[in-house]
PDB file of C-alpha atoms and ligand atoms in Angstrom:
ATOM      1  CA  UNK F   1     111.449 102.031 113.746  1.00 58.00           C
ATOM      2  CA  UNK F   2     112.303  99.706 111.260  1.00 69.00           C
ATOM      3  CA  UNK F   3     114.115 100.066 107.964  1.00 88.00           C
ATOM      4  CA  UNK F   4     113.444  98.354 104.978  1.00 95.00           C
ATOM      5  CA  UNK F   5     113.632  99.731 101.707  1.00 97.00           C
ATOM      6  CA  UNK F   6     111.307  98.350  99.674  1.00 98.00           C
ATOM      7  CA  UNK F   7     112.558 100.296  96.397  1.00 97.00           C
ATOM      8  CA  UNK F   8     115.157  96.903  96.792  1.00 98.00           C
ATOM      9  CA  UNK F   9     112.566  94.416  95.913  1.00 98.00           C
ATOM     10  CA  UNK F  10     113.572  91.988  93.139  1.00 97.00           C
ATOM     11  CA  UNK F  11     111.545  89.176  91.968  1.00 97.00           C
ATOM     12  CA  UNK F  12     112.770  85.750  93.443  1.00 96.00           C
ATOM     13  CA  UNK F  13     110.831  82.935  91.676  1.00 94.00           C
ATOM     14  CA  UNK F  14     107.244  81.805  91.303  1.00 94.00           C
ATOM     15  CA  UNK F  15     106.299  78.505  92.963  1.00 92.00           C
ATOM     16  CA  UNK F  16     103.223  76.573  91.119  1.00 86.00           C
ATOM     17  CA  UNK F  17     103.046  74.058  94.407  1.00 83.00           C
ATOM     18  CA  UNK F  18     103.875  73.915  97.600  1.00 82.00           C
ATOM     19  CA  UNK F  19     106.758  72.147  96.811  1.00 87.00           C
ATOM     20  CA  UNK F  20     108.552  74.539  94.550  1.00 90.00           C
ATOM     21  CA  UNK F  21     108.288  77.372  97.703  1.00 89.00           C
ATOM     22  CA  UNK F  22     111.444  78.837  98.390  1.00 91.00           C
ATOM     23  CA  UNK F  23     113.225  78.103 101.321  1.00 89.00           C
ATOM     24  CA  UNK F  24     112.572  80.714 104.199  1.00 88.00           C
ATOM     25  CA  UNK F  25     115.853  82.222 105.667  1.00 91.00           C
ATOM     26  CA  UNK F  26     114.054  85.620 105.608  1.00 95.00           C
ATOM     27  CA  UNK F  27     110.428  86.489 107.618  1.00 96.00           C
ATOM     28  CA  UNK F  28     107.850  86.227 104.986  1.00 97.00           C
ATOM     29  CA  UNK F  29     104.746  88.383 104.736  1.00 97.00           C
ATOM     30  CA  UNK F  30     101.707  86.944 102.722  1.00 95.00           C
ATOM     31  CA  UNK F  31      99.154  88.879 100.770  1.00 95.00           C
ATOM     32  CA  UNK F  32      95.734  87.087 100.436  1.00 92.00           C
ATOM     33  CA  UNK F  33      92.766  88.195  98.875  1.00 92.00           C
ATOM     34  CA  UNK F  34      89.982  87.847  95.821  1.00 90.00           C
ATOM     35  CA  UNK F  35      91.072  87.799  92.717  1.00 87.00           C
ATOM     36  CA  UNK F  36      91.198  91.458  90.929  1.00 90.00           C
ATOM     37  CA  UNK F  37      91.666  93.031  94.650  1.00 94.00           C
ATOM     38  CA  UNK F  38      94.834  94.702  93.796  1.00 95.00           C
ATOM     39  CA  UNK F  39      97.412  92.248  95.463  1.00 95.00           C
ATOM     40  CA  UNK F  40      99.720  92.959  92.574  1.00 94.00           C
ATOM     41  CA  UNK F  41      99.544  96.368  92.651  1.00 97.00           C
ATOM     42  CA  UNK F  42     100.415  96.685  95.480  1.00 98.00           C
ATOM     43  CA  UNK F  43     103.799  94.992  94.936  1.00 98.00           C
ATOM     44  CA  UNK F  44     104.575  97.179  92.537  1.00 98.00           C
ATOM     45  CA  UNK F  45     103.172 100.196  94.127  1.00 98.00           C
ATOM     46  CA  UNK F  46     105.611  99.249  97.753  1.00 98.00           C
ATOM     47  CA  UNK F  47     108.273  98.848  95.218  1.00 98.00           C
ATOM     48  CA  UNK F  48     107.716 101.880  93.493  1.00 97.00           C
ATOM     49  CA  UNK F  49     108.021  99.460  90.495  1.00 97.00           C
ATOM     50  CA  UNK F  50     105.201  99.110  87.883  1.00 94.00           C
ATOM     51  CA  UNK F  51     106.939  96.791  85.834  1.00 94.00           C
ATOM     52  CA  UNK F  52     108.049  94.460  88.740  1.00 96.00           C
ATOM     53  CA  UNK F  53     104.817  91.914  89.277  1.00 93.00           C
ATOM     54  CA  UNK F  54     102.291  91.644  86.609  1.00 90.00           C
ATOM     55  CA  UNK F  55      98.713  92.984  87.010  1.00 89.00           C
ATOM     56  CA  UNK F  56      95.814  92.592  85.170  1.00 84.00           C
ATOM     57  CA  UNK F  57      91.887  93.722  84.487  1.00 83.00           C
ATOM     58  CA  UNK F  58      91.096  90.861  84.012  1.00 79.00           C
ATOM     59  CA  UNK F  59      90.490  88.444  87.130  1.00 70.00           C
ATOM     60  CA  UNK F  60      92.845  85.368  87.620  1.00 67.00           C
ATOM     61  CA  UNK F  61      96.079  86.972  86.507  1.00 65.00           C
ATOM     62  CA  UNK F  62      98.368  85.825  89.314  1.00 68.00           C
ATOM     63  CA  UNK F  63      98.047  81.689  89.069  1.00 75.00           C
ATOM     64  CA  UNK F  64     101.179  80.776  91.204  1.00 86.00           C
ATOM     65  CA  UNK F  65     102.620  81.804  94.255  1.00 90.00           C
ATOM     66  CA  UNK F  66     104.873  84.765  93.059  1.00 94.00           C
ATOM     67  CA  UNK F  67     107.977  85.352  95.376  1.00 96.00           C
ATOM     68  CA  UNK F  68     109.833  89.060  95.994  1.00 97.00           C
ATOM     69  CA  UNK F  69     112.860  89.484  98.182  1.00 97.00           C
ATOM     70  CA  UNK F  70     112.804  93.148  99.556  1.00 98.00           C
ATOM     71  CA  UNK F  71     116.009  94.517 100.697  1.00 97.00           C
ATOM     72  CA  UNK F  72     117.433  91.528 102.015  1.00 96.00           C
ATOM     73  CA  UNK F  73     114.822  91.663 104.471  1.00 95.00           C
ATOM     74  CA  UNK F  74     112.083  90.004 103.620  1.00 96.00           C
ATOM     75  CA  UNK F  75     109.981  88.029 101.839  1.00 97.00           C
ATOM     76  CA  UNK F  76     106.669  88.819 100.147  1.00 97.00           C
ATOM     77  CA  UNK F  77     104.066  85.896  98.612  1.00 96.00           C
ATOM     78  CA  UNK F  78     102.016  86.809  96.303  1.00 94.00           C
ATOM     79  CA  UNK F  79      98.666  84.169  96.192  1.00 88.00           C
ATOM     80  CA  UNK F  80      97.008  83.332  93.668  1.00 84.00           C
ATOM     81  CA  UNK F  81      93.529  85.199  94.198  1.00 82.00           C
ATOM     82  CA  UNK F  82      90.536  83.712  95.501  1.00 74.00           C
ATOM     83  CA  UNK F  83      87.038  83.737  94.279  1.00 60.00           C
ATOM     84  CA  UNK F  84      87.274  84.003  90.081  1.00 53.00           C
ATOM     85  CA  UNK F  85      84.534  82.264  88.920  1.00 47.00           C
ATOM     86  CA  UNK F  86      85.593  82.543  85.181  1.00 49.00           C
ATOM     87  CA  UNK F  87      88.236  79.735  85.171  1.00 50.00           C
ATOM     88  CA  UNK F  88      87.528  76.583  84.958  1.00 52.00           C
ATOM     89  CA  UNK F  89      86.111  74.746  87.917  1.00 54.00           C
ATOM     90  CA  UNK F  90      89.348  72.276  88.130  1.00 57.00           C
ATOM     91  CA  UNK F  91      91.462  75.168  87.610  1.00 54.00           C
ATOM     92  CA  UNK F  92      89.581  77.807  90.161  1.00 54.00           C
ATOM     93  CA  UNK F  93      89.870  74.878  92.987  1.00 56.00           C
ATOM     94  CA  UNK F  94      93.280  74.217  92.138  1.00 52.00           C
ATOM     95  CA  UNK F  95      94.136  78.168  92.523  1.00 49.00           C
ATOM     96  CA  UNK F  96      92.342  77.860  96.050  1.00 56.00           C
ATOM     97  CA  UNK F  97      93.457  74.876  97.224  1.00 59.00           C
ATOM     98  CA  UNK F  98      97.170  76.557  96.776  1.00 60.00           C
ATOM     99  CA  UNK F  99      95.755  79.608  98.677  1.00 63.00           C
ATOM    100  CA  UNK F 100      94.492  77.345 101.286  1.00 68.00           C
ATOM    101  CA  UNK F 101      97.270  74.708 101.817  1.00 74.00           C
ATOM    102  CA  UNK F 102     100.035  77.612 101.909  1.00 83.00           C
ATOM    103  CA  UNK F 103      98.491  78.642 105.651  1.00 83.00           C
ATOM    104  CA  UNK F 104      98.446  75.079 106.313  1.00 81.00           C
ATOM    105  CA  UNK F 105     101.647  74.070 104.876  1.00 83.00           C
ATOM    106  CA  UNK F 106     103.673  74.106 107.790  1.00 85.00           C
ATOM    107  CA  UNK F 107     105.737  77.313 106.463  1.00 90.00           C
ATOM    108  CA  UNK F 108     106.458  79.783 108.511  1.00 93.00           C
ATOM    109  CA  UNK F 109     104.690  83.263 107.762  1.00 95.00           C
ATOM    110  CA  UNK F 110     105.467  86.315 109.601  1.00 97.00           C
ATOM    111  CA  UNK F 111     102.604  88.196 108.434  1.00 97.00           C
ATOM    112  CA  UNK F 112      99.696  88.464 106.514  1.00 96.00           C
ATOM    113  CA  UNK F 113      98.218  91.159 104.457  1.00 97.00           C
ATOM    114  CA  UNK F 114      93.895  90.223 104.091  1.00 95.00           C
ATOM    115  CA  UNK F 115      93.671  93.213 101.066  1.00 96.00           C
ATOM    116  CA  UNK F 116      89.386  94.149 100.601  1.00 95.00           C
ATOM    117  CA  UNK F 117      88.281  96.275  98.057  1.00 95.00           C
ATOM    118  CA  UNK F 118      87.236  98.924  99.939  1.00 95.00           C
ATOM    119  CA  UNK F 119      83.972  99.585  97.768  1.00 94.00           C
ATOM    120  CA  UNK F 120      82.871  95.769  97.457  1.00 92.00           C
ATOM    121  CA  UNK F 121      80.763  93.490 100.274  1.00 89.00           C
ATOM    122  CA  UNK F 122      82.879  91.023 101.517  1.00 86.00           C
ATOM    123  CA  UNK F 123      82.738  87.628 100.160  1.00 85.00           C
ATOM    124  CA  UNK F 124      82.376  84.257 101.909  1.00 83.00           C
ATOM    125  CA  UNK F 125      85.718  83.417 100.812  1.00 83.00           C
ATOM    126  CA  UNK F 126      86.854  87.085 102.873  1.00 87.00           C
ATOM    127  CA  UNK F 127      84.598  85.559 105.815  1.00 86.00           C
ATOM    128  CA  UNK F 128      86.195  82.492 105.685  1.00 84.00           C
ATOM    129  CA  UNK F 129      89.658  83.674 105.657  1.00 85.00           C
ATOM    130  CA  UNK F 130      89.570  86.266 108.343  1.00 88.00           C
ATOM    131  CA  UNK F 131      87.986  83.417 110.247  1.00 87.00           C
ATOM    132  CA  UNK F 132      90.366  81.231 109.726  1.00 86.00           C
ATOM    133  CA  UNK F 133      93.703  83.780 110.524  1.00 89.00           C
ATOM    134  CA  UNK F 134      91.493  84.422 113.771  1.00 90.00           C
ATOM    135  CA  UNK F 135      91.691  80.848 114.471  1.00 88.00           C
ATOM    136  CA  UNK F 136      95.501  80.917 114.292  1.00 89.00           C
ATOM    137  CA  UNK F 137      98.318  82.997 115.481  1.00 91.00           C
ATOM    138  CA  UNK F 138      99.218  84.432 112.543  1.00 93.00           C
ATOM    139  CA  UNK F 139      99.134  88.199 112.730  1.00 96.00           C
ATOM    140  CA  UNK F 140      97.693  89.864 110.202  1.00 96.00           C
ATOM    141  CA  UNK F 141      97.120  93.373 108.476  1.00 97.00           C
ATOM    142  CA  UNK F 142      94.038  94.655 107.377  1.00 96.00           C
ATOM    143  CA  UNK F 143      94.540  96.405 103.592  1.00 97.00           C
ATOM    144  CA  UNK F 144      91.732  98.357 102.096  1.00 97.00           C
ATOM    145  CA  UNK F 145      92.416  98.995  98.393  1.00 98.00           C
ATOM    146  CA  UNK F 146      91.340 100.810  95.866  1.00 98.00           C
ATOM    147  CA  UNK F 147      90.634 104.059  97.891  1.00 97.00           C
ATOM    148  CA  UNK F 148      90.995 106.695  95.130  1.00 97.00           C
ATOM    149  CA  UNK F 149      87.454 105.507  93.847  1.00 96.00           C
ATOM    150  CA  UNK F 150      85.796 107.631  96.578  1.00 95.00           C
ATOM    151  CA  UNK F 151      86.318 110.697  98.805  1.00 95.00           C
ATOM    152  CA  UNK F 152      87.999 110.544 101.994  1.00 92.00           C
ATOM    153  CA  UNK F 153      85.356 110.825 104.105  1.00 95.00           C
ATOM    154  CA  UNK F 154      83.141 108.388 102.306  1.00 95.00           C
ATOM    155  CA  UNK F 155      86.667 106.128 102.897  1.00 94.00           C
ATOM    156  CA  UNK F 156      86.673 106.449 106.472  1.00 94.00           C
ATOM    157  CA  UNK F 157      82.612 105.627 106.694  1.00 95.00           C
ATOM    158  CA  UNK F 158      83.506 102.536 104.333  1.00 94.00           C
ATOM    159  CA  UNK F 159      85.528 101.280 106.567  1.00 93.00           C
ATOM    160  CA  UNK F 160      83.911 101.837 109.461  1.00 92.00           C
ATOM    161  CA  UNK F 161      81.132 100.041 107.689  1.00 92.00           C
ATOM    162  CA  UNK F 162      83.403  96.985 107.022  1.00 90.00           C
ATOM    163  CA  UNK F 163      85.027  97.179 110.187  1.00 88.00           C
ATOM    164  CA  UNK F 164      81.178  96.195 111.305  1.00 86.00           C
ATOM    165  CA  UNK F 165      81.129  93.648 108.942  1.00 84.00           C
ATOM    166  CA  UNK F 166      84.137  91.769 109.427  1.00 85.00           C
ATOM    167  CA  UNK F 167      85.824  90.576 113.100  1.00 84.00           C
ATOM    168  CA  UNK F 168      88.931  91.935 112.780  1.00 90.00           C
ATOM    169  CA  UNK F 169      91.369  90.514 115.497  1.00 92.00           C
ATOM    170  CA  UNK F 170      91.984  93.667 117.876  1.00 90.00           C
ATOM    171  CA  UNK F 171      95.751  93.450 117.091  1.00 92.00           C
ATOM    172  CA  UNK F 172      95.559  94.293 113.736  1.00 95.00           C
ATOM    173  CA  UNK F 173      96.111  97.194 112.306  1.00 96.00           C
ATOM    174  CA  UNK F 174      94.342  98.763 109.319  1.00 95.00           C
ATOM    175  CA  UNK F 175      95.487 100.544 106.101  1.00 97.00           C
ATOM    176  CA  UNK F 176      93.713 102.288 103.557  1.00 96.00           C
ATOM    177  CA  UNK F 177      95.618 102.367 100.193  1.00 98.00           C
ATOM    178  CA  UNK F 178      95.413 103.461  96.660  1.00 98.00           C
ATOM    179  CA  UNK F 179      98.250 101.890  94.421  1.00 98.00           C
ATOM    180  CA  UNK F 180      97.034 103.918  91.495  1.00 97.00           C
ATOM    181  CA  UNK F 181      97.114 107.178  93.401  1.00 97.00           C
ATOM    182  CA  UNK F 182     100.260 106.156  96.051  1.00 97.00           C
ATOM    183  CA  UNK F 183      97.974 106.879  98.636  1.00 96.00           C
ATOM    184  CA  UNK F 184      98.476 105.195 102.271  1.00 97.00           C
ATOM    185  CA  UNK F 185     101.389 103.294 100.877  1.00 98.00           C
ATOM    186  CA  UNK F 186     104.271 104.906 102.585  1.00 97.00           C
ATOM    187  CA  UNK F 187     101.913 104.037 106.044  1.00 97.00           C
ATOM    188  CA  UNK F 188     101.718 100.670 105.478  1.00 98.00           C
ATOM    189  CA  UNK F 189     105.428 100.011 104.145  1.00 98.00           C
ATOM    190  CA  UNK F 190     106.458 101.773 107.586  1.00 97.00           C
ATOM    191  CA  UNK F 191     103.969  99.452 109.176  1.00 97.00           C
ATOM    192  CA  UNK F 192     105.468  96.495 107.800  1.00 98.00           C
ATOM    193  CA  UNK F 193     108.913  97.943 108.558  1.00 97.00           C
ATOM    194  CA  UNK F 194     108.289  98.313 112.523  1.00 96.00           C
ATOM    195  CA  UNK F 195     106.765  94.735 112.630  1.00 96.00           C
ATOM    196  CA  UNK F 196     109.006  92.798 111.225  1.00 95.00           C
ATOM    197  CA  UNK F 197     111.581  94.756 113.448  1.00 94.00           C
ATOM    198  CA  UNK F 198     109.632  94.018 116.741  1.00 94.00           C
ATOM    199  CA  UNK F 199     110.786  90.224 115.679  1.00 90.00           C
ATOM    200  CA  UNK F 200     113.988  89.942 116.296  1.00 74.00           C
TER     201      UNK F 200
HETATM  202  N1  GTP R 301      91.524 102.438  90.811  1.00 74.14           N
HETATM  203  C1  GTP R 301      92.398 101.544  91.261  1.00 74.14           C
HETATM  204  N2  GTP R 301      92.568 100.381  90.584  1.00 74.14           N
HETATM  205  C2  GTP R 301      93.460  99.496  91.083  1.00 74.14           C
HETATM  206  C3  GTP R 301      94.201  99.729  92.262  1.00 74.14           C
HETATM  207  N3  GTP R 301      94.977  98.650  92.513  1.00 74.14           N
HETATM  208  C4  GTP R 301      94.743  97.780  91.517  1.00 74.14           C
HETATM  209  N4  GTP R 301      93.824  98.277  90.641  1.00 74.14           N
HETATM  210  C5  GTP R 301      93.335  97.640  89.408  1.00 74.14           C
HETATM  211  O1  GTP R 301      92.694  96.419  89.732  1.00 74.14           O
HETATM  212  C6  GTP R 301      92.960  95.423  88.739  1.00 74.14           C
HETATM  213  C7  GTP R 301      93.528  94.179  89.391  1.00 74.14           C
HETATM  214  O2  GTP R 301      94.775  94.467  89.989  1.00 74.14           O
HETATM  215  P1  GTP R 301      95.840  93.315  90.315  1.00 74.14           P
HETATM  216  O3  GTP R 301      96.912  93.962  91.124  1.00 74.14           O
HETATM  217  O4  GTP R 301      96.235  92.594  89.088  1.00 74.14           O
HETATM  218  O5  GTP R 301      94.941  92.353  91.243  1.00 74.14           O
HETATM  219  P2  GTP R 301      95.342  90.951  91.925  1.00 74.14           P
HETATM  220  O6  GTP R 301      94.729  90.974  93.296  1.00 74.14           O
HETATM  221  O7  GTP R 301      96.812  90.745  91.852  1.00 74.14           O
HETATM  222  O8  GTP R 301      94.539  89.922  91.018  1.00 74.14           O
HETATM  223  P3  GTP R 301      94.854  88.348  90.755  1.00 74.14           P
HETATM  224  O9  GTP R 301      96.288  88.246  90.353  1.00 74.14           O
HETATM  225  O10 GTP R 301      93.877  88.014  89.693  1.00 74.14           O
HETATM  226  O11 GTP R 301      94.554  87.632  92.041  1.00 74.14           O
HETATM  227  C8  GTP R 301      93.907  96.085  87.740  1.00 74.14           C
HETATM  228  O12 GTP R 301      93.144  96.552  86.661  1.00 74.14           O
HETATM  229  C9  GTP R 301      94.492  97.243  88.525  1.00 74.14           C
HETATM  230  O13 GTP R 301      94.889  98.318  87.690  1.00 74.14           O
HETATM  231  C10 GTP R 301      94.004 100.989  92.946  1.00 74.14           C
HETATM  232  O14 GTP R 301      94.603 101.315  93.971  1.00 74.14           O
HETATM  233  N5  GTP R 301      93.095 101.846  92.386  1.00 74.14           N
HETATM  234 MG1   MG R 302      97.915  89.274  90.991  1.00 74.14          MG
END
């Protein structure tokens, strides 16, 4: 079992191309997803930390690659979201195209967290991404968020649903969370524990 306390998670910097990344000394785990999907949150939410990464209503809020340092364990990226439409065309490509050139950067990433609203259809951009990881050998994490907007049960069919939807590699493993409601969040930092301590 591994142990990481994630209550020790500081912000490190925020990177606006690849370029300014940090150097990686530490495994790095990567959350990806549309814009407004609760990527944020859910830093703050593992951290146990509201004020730590900033969240918004509106769509678009993260723009750059926001770095946290947990524990002196590991890293977590936070992307810039996928998918707004509101921003500018120039600026919505440039937000994807550091999305997109971060898997194909050349750095090193341990893990990735694909986080899908767990009441929305997935997008192209969610088809395109979870085609892409399945391409690779990245492992990744499935994350549903947002599950305090509907009853347990109607959860489990969701995802079932979306499981249906989606081809999820057979090696990863899915979470249901609520950051709101700290639900499924104690699962998932365990999760994240054990796998990044079945690396070395
Ligand atoms: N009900 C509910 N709302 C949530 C949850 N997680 C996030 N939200 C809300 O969803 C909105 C977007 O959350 P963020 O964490 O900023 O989303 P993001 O994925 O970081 O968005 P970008 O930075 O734009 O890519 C905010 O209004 C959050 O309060 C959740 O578990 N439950
Ligand atoms: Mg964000």
């Amino acid at each position: 079992m591994g142990n990481i306390n994630f209550r020790k998670t500081t912000f490190l910097k925020a990177a606006a191309t690849i370029k300014q990344c940090p150097s990686q000394e530490l495994p790095e785990i990567v959350l990806c997803g549309r814009s407004n999907v609760g990527k944020s949150s859910l830093v703050n939410a593992l951290a146990d930390n509201s004020k730590l990464a900033r969240t918004s209503s509106s769509p678009g809020k993260t723009r750059q690659v926001v770095y946290f340092e947990v524990d002196k364990s590991l890293l977590i990226a936070d992307l810039p979201g996928y998918g707004y439409a509101k921003v500018s065309r120039e600026k919505s490509e440039a937000f994807s195209s550091l999305c997109d050139d971060y898997f194909t950067s050349g750095r090193k990433i341990s893990l990735a967290l694909i986080l899908l609203d767990i009441r929305r259809e997935p997008s192209d951009k969610d088809i395109m991404m979870l085609d892409y990881l399945n391409s690779t050998d990245i492992p990744y994490f499935i994350v549903f968020t947002k599950c305090d907007k509907m009853s347990r049960s109607q959860c489990l069919t969701r995802q079932r649903q979306l499981a249906d939807m989606f081809r999820f590699s057979p090696d990863a493993q899915v979470y249901a969370v609520s950051s709101d409601k700290k639900l499924g969040i104690t699962e998932l930092a365990d999760g994240i524990a054990d796998f990044i301590g079945s690396l070395s």
